[in-house]
Coordinates of N, CA and C in Angstrom, one line a residue:
X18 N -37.2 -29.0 -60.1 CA -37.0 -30.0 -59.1 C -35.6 -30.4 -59.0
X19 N -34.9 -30.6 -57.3 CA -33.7 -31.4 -57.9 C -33.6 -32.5 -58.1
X20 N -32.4 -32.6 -58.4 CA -32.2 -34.4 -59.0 C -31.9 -35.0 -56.9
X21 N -32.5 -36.1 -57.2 CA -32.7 -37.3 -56.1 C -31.3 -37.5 -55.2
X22 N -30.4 -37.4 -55.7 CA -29.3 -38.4 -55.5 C -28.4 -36.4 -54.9
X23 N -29.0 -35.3 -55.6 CA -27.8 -34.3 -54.5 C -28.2 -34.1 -53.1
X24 N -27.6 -33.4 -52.6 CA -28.3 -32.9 -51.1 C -27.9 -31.5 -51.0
X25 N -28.9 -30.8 -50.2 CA -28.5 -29.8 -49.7 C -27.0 -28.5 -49.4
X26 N -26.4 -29.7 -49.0 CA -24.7 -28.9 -48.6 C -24.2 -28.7 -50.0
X27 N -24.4 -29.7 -51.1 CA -23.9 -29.2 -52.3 C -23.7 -27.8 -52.6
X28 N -25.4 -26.9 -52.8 CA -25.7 -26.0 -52.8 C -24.9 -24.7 -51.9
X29 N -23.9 -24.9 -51.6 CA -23.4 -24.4 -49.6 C -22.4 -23.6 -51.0
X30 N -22.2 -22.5 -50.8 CA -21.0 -21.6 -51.0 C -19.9 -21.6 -50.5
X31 N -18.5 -21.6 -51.1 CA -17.3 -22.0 -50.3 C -16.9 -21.3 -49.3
X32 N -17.2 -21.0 -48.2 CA -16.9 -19.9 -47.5 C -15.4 -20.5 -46.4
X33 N -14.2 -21.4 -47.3 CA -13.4 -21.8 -46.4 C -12.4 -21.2 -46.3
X34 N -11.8 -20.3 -45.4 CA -10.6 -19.5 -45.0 C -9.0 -20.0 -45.1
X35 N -8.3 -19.4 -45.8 CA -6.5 -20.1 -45.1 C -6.5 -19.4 -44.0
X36 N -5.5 -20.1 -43.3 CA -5.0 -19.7 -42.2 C -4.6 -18.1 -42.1
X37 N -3.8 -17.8 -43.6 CA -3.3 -17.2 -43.6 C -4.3 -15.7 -43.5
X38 N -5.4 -16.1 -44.0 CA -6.2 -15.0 -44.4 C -7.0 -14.3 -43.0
X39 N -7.5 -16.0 -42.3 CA -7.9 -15.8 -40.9 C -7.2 -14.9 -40.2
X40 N -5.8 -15.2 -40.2 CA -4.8 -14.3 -39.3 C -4.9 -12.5 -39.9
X41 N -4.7 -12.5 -40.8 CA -5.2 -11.2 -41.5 C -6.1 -10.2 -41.6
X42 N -7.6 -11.2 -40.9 CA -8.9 -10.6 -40.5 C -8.9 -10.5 -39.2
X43 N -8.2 -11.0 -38.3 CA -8.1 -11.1 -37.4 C -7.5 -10.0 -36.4
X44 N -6.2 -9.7 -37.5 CA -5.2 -8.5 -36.7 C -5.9 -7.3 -37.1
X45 N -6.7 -7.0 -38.4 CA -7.4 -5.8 -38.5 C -8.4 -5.6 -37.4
X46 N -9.1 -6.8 -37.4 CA -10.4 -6.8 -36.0 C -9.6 -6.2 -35.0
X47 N -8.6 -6.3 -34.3 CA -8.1 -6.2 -33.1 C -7.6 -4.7 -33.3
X48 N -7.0 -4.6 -33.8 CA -6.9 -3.4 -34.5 C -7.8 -1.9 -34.5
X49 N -8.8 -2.1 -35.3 CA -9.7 -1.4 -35.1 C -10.6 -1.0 -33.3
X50 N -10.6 -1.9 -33.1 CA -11.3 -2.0 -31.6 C -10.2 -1.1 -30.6
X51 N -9.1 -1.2 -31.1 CA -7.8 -0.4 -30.3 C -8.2 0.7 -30.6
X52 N -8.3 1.4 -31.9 CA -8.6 2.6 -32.3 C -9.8 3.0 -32.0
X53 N -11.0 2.5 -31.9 CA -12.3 2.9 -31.9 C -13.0 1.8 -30.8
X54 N -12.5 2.2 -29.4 CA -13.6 1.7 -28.3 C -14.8 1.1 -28.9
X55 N -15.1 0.3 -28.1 CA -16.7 0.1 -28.0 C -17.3 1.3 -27.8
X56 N -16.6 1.6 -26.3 CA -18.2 3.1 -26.0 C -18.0 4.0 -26.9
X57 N -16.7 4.3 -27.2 CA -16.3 5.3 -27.9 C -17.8 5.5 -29.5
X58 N -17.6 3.7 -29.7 CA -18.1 3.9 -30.5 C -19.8 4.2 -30.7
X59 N -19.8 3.2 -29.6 CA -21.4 3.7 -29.6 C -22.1 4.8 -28.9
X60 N -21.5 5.4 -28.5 CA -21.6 7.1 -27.8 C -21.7 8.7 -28.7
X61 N -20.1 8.0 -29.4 CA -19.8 9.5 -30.0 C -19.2 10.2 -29.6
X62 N -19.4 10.7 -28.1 CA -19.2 11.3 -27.4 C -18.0 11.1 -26.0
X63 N -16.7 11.8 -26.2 CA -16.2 11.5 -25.0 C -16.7 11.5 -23.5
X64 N -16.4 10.8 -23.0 CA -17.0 10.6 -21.6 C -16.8 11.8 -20.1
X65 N -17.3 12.5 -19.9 CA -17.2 13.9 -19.1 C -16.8 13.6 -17.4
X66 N -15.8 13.7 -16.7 CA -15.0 13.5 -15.8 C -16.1 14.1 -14.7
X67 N -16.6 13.7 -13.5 CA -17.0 14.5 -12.7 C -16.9 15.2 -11.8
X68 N -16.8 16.5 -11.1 CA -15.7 17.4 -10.4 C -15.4 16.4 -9.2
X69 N -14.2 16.6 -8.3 CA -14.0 16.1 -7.2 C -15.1 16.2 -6.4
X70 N -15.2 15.6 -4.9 CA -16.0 15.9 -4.2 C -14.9 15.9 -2.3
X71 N -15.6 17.5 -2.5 CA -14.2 17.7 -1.0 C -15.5 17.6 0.2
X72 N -14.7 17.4 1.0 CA -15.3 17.1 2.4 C -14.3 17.6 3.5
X73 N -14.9 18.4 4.7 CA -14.2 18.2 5.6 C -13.5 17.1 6.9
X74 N -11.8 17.4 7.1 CA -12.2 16.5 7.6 C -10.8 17.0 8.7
X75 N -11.2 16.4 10.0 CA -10.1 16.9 11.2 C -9.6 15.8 11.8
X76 N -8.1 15.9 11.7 CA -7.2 15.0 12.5 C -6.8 15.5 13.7
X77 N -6.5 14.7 14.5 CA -5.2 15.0 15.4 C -3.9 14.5 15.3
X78 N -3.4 15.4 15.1 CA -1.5 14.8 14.0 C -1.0 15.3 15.5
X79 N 0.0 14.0 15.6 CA 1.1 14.7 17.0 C 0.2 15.4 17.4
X80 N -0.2 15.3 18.3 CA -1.1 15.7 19.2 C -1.7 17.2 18.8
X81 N -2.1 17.9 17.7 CA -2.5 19.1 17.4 C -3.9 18.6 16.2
X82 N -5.2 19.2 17.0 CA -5.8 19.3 16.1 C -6.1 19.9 14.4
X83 N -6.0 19.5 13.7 CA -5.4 19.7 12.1 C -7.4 19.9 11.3
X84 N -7.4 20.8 10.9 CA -8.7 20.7 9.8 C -8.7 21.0 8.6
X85 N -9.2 20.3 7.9 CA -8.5 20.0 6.1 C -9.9 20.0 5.6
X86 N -10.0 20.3 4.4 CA -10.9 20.5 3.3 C -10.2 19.1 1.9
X87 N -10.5 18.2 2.0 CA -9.7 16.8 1.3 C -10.6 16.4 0.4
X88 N -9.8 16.1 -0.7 CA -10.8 15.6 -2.5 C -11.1 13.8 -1.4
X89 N -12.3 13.4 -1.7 CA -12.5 12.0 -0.9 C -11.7 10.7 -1.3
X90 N -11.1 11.2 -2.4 CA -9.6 10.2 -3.0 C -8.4 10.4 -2.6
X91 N -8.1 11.5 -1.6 CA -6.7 11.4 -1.3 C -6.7 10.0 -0.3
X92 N -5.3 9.9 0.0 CA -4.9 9.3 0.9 C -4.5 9.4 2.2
X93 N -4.7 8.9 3.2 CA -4.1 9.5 4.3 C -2.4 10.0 4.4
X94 N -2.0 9.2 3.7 CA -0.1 9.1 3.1 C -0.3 11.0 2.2
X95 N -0.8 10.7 1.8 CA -1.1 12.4 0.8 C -1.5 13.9 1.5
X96 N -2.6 13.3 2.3 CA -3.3 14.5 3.3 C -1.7 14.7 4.2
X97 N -1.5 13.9 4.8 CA 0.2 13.8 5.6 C 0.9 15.0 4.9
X98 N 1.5 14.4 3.8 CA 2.8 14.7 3.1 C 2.2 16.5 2.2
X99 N 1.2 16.6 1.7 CA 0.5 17.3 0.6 C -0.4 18.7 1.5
X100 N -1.0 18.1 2.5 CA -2.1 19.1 3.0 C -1.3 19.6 4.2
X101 N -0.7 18.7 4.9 CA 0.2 19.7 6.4 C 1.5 19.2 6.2
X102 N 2.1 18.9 5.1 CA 3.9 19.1 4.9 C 4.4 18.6 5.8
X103 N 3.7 17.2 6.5 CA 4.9 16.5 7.0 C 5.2 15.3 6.1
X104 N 6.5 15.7 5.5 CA 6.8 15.2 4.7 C 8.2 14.1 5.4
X105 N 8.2 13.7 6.6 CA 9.1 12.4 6.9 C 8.3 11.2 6.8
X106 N 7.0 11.4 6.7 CA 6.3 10.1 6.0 C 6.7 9.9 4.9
X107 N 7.3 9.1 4.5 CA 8.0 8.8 2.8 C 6.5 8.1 1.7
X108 N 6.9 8.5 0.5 CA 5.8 7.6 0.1 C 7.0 6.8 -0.9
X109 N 7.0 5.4 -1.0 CA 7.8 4.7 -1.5 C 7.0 3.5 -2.8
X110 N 6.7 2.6 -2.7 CA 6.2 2.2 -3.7 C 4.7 2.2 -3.6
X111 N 3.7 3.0 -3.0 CA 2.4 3.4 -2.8 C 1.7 2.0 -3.2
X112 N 1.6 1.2 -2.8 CA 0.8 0.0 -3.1 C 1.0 -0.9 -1.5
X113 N 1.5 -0.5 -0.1 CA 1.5 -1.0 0.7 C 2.3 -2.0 0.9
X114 N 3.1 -2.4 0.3 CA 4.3 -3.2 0.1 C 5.8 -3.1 1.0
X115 N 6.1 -1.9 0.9 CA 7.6 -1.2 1.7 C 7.6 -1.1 2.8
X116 N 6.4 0.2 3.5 CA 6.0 0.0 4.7 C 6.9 1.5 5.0
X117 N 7.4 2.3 3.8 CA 8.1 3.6 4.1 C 7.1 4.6 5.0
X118 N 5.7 4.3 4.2 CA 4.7 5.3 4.9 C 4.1 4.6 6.1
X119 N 4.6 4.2 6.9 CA 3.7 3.7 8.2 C 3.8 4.6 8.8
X120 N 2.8 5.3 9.5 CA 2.7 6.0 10.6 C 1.3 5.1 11.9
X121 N 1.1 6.0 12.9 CA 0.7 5.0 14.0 C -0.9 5.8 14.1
X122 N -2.0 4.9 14.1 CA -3.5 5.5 14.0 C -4.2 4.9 15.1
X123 N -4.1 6.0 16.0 CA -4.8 6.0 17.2 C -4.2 4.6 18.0
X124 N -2.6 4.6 17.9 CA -2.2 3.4 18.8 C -1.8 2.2 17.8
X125 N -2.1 2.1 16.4 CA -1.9 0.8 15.9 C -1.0 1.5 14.9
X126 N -0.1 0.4 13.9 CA 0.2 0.8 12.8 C -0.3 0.5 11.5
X127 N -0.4 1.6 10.5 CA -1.0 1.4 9.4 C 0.0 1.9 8.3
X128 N -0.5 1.2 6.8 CA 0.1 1.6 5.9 C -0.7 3.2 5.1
X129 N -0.3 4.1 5.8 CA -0.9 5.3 5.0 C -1.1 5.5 3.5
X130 N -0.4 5.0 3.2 CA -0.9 4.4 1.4 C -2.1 3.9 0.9
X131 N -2.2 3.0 2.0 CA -3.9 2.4 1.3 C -5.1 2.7 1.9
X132 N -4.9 3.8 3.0 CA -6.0 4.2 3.2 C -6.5 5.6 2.9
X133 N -7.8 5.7 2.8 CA -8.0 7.0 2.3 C -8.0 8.2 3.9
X134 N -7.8 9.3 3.6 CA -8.2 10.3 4.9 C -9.3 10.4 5.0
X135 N -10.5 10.4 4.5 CA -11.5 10.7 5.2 C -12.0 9.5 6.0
X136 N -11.6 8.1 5.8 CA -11.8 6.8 6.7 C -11.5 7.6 8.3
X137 N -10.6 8.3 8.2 CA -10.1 8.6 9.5 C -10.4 10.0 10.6
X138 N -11.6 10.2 10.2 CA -12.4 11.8 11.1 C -11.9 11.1 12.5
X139 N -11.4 11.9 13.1 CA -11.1 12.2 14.4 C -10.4 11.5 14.9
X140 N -9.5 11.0 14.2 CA -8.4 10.1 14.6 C -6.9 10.4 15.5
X141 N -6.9 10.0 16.0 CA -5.3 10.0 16.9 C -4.0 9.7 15.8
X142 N -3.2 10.6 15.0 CA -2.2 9.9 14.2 C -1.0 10.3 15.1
X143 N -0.3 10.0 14.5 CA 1.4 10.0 15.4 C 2.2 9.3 13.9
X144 N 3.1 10.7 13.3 CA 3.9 10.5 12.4 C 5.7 10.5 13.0
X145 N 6.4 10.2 12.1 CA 7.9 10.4 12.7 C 8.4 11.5 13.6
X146 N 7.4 13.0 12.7 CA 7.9 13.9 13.5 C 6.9 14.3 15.3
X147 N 6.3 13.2 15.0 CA 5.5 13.2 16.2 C 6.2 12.5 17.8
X148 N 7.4 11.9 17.2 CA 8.0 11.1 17.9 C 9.0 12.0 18.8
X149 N 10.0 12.7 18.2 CA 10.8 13.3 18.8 C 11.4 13.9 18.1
X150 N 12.5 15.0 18.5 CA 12.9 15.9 17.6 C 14.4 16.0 17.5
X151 N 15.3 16.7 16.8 CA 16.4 16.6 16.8 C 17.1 16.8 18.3
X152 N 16.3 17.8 18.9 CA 16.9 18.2 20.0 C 16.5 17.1 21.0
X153 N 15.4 16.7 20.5 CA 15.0 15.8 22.0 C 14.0 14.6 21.4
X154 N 15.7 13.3 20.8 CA 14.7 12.6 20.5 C 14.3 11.3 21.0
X155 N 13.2 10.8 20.6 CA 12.8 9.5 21.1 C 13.8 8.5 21.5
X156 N 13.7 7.8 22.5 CA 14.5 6.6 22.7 C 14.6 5.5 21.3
X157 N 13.9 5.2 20.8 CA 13.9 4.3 19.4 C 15.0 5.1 18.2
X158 N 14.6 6.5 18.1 CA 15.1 7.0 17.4 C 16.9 7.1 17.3
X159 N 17.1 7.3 19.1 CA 18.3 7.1 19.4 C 18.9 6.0 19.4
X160 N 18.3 4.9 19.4 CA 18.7 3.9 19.2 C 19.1 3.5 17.9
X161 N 18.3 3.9 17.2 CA 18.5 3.9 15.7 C 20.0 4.3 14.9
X162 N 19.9 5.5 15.4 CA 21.5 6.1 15.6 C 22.3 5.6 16.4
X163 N 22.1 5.0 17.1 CA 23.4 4.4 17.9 C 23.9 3.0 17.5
X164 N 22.6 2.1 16.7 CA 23.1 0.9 16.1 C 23.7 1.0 14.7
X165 N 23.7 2.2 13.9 CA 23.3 2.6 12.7 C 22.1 1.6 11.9
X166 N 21.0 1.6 11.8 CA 20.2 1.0 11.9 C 19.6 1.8 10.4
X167 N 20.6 2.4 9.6 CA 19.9 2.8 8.2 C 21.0 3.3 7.9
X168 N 20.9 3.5 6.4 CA 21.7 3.3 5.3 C 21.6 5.2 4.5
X169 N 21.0 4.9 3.6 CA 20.2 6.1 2.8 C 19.0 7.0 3.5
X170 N 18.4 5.7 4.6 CA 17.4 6.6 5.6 C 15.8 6.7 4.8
X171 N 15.7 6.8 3.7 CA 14.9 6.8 3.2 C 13.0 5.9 3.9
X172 N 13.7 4.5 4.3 CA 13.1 4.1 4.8 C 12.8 4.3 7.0
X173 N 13.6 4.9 7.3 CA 13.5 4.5 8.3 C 12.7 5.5 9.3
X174 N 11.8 6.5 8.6 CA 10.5 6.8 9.5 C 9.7 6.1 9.5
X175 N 9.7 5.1 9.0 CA 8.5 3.5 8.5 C 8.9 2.6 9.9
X176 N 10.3 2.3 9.5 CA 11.1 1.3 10.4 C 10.6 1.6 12.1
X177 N 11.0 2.9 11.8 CA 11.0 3.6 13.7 C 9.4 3.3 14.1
X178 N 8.3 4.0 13.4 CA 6.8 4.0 13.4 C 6.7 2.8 13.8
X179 N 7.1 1.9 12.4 CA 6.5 0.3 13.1 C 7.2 -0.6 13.8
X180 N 8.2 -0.4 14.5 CA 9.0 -0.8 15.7 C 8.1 -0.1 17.1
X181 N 7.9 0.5 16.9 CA 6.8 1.2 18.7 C 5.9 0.4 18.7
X182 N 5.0 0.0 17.6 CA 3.9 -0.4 17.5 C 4.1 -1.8 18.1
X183 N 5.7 -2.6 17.1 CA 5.8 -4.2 17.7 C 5.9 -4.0 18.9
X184 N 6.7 -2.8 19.7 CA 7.1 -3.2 20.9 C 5.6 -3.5 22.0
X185 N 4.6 -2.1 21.3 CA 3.4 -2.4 22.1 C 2.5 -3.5 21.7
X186 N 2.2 -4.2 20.5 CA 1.8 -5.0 20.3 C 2.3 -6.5 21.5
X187 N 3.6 -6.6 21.3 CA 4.1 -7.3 22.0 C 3.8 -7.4 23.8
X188 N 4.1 -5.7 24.1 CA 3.5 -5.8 25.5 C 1.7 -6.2 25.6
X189 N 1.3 -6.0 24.5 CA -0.4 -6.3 24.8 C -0.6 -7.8 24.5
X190 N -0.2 -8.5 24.1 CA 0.2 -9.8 24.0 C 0.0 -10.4 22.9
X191 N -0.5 -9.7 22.0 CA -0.9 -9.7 20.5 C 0.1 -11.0 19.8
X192 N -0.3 -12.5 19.3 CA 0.2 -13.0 19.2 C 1.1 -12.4 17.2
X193 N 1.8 -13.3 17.0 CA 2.3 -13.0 15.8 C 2.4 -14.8 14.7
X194 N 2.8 -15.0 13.7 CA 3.1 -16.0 13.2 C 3.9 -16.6 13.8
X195 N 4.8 -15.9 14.3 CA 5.7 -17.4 14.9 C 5.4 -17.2 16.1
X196 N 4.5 -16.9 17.1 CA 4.1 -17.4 18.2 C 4.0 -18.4 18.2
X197 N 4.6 -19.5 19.7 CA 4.2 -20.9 19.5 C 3.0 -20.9 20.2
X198 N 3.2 -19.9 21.4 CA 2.0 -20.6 22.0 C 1.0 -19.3 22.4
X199 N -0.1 -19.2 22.4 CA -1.3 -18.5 21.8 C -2.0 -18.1 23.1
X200 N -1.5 -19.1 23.9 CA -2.7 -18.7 25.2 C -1.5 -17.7 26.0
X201 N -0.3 -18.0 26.0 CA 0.4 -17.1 26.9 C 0.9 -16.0 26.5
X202 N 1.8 -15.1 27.1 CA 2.1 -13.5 26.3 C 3.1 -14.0 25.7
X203 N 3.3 -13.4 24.4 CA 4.7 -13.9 23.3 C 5.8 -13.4 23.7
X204 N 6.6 -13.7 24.1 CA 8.2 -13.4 24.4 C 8.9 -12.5 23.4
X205 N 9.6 -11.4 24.4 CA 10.2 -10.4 23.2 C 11.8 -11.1 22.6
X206 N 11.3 -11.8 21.7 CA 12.6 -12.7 20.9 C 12.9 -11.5 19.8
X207 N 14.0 -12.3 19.2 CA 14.8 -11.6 17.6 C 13.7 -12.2 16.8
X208 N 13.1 -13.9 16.5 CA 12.3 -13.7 15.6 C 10.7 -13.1 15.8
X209 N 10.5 -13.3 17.2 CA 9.2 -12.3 17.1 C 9.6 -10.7 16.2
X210 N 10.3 -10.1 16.7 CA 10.9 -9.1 16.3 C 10.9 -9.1 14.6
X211 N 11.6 -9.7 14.3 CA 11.9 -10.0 12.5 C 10.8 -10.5 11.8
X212 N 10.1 -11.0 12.5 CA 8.6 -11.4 12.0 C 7.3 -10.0 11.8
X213 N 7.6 -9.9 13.1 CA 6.4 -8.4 13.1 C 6.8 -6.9 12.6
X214 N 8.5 -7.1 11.9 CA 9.1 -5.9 11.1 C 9.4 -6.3 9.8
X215 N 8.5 -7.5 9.1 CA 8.8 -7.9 7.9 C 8.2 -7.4 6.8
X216 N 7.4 -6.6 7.1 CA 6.4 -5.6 6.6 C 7.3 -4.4 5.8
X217 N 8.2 -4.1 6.9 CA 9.0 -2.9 6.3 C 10.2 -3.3 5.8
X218 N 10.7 -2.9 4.6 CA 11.8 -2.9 3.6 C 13.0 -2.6 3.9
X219 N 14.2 -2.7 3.9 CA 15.4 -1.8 3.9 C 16.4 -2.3 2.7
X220 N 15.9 -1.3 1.7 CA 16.6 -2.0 0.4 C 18.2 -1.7 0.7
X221 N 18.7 -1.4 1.9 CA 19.7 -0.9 2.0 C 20.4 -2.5 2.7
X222 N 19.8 -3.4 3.8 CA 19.7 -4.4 4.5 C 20.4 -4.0 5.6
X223 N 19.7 -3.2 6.0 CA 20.5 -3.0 7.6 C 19.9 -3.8 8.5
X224 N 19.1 -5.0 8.0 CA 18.6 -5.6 8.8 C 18.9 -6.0 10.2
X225 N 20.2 -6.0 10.3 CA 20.7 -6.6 11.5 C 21.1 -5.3 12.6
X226 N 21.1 -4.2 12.2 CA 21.2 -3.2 13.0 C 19.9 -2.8 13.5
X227 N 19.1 -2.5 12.8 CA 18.0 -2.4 12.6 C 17.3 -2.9 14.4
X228 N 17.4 -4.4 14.0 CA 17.3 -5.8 15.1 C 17.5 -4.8 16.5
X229 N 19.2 -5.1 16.3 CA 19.9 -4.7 17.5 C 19.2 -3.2 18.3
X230 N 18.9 -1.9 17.5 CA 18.3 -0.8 17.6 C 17.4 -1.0 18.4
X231 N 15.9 -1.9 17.9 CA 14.5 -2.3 18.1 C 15.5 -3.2 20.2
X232 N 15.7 -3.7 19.6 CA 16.2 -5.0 21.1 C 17.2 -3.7 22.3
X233 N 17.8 -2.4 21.5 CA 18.0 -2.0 22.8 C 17.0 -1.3 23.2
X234 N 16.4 -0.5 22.5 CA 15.4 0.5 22.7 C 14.8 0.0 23.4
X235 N 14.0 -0.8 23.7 CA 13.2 -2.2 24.7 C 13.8 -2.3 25.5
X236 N 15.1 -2.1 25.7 CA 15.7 -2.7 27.2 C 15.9 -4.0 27.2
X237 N 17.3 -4.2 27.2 CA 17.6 -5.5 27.6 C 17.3 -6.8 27.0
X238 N 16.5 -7.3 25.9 CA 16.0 -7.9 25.3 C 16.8 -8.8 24.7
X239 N 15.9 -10.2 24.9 CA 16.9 -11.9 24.5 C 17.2 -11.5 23.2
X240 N 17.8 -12.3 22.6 CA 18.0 -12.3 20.9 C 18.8 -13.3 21.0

């Protein structure tokens, strides 16, 4: 029997940690878990990759019907650059951020980076080289060159792509952020302009040619 006067917890085994020791059990635990996964662990077995899965799929690039056999993970930026070698689509920091890969989808502009190609069966694209060519090129393009409106160049099949798009957005009256006013058509300004081309990058900052380029190619335009 026990005696009256102990209690319970007496009986309790010292199970009290230093700090130091804690930290010691601690970094092995973490440790180990690095080395030996969970599933890893409780499997055995490394985990088996499943083959691609290809699909057909047909664009209209620059106006030419295009038919491709595409893993359903490429990207439209990839099918571009990878499956029909137009490679003036840039791929730049692939996260949709720069705006090097913009090309134009069925009339709008998109970042080809984040979308996949098969989103896009039967689509209308229009890339740089769809625009015009050395011999005979687009009015934007020439403008481009005429303001010097790039640097390295790197960026500016993005620039050109998404400057057509503002200019038509703008004619369709598609308002923007700094629209003031919502019910009427937005005025082709410099900040509409610098607003709806903020998308695209020019780590070079030709920003201000760039401007000038977009405002002659439009004709005549306030700034």
């Amino acid at each position: 029997m026990s005696n009256q006067g102990e209690h319970p917890e007496d009986h309790r085994g010292d199970f009290s940690l230093t700090r130091r020791t804690l930290l010691k059990v601690s970094a092995a635990t973490a440790a180990t878990v690095a080395v030996y996964p969970h599933s890893a662990l409780a499997e055995g077995e490394p985990a088996v990759t499943p083959p691609p899965e290809i699909l057909p799929l047909t664009l209209r690039v620059n106006g030419k019907s295009q038919q491709l056999e595409v893993d359903t993970r490429t990207t439209l930026l990839d099918a571009l650059r990878e499956n029909l070698h137009l490679t003036g689509t840039k791929k730049g920091c692939d996260h949709g951020q720069c705006g090097a890969c913009t090309v134009l989808v069925n009339g709008r502009r998109i970042n080809a980076c984040l979308t996949l190609a098969v989103m896009h069966q039967d689509a209308d694209i229009t890339t740089i080289e769809g625009l015009g060519s050395p011999d005979n090129l687009h009015p934007m393009q020439a403008a481009f060159i005429k303001h010097d409106g790039f640097q390295c160049g790197y960026c500016t099949s993005g620039q050109i792509c998404s400057s057509m798009a503002v200019l038509q957005e703008i004619k369709e009256g598609i308002p923007s952020h700094v629209t003031l006013d919502l019910v009427s058509p937005p005025d082709m300004t410099a900040d509409e302009i610098r607003e709806r081309m903020s998308g695209n990058i020019c780590r070079c900052g030709a920003y201000a040619n760039i401007l000038a380029a977009i405002e002659d190619a439009a004709g005549g335009l306030k700034s």
